[in-house]
PDB file of C-alpha atoms in Angstrom:
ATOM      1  CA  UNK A   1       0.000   0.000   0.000  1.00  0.00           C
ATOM      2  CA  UNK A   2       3.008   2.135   0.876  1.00  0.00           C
ATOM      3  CA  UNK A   3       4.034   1.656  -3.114  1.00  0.00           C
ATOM      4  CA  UNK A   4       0.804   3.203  -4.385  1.00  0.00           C
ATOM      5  CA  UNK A   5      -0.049   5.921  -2.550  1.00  0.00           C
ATOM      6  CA  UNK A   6       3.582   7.211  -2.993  1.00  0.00           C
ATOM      7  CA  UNK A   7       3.432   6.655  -6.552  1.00  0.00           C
ATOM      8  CA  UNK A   8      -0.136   8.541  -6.538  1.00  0.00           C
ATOM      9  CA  UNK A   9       1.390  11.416  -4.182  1.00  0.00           C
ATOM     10  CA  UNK A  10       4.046  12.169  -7.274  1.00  0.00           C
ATOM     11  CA  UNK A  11       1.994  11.148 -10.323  1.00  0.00           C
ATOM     12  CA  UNK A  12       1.888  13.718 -13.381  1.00  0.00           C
ATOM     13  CA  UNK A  13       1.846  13.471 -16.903  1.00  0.00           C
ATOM     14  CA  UNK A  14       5.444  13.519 -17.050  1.00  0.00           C
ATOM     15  CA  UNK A  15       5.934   9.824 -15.422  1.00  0.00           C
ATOM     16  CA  UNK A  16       3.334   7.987 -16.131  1.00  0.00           C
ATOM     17  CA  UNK A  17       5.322   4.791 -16.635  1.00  0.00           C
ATOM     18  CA  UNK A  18       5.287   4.430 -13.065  1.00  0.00           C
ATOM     19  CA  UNK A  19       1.817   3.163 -12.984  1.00  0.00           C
ATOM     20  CA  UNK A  20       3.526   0.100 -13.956  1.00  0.00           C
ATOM     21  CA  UNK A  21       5.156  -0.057 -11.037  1.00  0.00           C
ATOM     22  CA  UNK A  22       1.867  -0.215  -9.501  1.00  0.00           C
ATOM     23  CA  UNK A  23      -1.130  -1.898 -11.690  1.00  0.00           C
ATOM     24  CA  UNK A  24      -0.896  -5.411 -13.184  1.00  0.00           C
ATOM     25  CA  UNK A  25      -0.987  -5.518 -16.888  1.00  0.00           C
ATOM     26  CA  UNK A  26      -4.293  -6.814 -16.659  1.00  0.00           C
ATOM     27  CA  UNK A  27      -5.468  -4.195 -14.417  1.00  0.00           C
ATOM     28  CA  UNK A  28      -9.292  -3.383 -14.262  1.00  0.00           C
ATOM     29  CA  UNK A  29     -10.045   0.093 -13.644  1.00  0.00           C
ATOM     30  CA  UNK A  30     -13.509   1.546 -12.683  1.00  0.00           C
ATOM     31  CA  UNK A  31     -14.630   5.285 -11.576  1.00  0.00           C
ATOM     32  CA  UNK A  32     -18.086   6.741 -11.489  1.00  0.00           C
ATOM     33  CA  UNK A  33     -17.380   7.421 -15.361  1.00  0.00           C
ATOM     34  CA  UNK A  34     -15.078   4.936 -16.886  1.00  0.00           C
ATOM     35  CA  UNK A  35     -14.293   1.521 -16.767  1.00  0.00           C
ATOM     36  CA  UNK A  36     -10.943   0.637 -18.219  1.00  0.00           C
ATOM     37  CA  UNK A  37      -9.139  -2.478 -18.376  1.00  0.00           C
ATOM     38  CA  UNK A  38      -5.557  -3.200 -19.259  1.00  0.00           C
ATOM     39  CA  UNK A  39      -2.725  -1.399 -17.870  1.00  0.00           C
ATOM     40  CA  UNK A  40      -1.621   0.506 -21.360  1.00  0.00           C
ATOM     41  CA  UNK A  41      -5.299   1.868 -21.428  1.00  0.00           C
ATOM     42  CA  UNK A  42      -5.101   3.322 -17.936  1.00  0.00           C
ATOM     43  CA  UNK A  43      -2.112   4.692 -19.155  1.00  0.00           C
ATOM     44  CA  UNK A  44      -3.636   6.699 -21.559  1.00  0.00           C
ATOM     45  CA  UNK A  45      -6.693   7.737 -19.723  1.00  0.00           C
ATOM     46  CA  UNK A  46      -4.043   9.274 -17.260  1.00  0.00           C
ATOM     47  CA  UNK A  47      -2.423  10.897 -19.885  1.00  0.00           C
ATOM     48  CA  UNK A  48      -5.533  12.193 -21.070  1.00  0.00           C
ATOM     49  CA  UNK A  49      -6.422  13.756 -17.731  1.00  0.00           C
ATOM     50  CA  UNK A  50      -3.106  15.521 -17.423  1.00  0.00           C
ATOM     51  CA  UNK A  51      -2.951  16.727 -20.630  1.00  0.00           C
ATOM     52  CA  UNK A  52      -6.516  18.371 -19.787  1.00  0.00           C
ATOM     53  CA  UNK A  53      -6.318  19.465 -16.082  1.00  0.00           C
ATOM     54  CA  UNK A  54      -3.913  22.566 -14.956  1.00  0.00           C
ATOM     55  CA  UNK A  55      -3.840  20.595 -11.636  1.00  0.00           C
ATOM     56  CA  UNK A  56      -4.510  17.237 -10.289  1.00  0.00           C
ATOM     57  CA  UNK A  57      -3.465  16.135  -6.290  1.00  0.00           C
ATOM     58  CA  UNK A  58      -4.382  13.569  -4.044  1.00  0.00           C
ATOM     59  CA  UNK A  59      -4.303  13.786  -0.074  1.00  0.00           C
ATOM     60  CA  UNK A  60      -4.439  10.803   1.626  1.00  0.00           C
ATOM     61  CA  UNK A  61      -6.535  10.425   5.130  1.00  0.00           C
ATOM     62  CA  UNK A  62      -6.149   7.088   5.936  1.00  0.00           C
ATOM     63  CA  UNK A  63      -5.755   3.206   4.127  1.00  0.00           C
ATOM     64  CA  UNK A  64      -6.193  -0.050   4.955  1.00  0.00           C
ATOM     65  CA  UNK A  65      -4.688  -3.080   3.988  1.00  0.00           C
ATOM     66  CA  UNK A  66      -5.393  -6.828   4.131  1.00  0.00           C
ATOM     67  CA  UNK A  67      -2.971  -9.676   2.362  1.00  0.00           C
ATOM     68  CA  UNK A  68      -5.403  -9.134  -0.728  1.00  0.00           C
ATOM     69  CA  UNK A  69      -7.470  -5.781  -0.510  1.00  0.00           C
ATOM     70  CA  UNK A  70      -7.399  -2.457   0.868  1.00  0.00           C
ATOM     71  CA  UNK A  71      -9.307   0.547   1.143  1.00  0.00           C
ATOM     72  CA  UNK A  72      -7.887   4.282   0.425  1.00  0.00           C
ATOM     73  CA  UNK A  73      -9.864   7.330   1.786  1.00  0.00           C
ATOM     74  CA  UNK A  74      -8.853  10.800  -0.126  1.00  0.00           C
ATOM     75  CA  UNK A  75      -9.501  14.181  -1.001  1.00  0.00           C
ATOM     76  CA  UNK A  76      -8.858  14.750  -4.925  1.00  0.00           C
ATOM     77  CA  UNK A  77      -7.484  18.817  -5.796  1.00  0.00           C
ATOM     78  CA  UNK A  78      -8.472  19.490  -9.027  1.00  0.00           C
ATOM     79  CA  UNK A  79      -8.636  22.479 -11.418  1.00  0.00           C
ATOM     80  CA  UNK A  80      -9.538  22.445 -14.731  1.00  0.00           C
ATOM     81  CA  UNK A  81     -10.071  25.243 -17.126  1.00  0.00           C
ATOM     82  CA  UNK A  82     -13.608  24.898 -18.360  1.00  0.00           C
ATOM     83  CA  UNK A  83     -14.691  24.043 -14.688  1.00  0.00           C
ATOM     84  CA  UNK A  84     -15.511  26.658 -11.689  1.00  0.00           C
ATOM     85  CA  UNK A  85     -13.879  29.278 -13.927  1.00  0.00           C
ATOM     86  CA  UNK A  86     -10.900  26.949 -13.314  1.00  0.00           C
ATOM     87  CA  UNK A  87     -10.114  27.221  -9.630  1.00  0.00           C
ATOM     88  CA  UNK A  88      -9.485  24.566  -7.640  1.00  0.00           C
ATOM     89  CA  UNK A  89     -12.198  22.060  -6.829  1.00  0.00           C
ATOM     90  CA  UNK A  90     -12.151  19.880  -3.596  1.00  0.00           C
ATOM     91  CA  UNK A  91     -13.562  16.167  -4.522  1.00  0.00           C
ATOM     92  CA  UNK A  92     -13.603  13.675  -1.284  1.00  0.00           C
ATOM     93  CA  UNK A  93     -13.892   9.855  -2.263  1.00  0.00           C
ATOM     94  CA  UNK A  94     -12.353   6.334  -1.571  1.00  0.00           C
ATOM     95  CA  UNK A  95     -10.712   3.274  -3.233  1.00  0.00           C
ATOM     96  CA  UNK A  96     -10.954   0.086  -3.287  1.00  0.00           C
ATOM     97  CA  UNK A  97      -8.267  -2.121  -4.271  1.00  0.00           C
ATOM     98  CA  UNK A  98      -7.533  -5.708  -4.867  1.00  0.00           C
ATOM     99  CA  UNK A  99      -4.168  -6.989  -4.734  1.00  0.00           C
ATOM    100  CA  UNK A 100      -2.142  -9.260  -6.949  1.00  0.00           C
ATOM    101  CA  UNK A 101       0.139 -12.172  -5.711  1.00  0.00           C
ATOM    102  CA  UNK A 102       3.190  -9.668  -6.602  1.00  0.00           C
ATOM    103  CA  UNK A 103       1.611  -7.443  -4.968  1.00  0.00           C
ATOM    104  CA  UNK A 104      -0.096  -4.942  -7.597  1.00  0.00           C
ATOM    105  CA  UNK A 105      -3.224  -3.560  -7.960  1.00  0.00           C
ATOM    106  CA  UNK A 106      -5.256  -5.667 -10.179  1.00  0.00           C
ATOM    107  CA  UNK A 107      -8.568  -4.257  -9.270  1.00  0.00           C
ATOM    108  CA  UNK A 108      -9.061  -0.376  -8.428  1.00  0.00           C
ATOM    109  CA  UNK A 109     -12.568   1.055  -7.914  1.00  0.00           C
ATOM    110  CA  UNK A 110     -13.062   4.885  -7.117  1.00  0.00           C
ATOM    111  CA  UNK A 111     -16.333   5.728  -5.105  1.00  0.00           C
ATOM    112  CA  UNK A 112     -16.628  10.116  -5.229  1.00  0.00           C
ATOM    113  CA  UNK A 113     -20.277  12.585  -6.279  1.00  0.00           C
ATOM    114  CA  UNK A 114     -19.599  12.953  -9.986  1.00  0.00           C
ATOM    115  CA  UNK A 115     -21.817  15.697 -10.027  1.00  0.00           C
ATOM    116  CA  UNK A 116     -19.468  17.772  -7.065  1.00  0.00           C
ATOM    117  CA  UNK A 117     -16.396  16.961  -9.596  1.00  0.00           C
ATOM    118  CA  UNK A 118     -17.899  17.940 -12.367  1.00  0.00           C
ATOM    119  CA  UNK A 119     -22.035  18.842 -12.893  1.00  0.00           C
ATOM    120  CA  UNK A 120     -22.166  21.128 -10.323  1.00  0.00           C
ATOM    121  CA  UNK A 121     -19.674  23.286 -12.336  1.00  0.00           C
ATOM    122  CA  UNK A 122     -20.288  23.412 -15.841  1.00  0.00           C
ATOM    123  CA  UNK A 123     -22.126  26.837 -16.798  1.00  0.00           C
ATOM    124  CA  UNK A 124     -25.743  26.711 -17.080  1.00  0.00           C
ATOM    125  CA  UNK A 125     -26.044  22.759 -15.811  1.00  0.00           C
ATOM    126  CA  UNK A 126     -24.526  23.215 -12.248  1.00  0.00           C
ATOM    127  CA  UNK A 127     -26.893  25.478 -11.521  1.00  0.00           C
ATOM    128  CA  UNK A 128     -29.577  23.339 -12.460  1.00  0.00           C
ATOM    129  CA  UNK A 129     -27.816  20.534 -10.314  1.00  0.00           C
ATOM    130  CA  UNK A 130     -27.149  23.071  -7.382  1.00  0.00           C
ATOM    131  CA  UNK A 131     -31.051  23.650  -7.826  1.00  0.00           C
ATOM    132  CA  UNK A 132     -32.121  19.961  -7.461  1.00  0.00           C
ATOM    133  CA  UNK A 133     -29.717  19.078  -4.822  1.00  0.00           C
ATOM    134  CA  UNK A 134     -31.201  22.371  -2.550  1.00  0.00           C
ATOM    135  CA  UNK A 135     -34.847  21.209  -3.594  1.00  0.00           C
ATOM    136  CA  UNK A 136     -33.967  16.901  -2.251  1.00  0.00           C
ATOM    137  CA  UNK A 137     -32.736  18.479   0.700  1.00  0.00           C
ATOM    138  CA  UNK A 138     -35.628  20.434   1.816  1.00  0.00           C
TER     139      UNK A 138
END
């Protein structure tokens, strides 16, 4: 576990090959918007959300780690140009992982509110989302 959030704590679109240090070749993939399977296509998924974000970090609250899962909680930093007039938005969520007999990840789900990473700031729409959240919670 020590291996992965490290790698994710320096990740960037400059050293992507790292993933493999990481992720079986095999590696299934799945977030509230993709699934992706096979360690070159998570490759490029990652190197189409650098190329795309001005920022991506990860802080990590606390993990968890049994011989063959484990469980990540995390706050994701992102800013992106065409989202809350680019400034930084705050996205909490958790992982689960399943590990590999060589110990890589050869299962990674993400569990995070799309719609507070993304809906709830594209013009016009996330105010229509801000709108039904308000009108759920009344």
């Amino acid at each position: 576990m020590k291996d992965f959030l490290e790698v994710y704590r320096s990740l960037s679109g400059e050293n992507l090959h790292r993933l493999a240090d990481i992720y079986t070749a095999d590696v299934h993939f799945v977030d509230p918007a993709h699934e992706i399977n096979g360690l070159d296509n998570l490759r490029d998924y990652f190197d189409n959300l650098y190329t795309n974000v001005t920022s991506v970090e990860f802080q990590f609250h606390d993990h968890f780690r049994s011989e063959e899962s484990g469980y990540v909680r995390w706050t994701m930093l992102l800013s992106h140009p065409r989202l809350n007039s680019g400034r930084q938005i705050e996205v909490p969520g958790s992982s689960f992982l399943k590990f590999s007999s060589d110990d890589k990840v050869s299962y990674h789900r993400d569990y995070f509110d799309l719609g507070s990473m993304l809906y709830q700031h594209i013009p016009v729409l996330g105010g229509i989302v801000k709108y039904i959240n308000r009108r759920l919670g009344s």
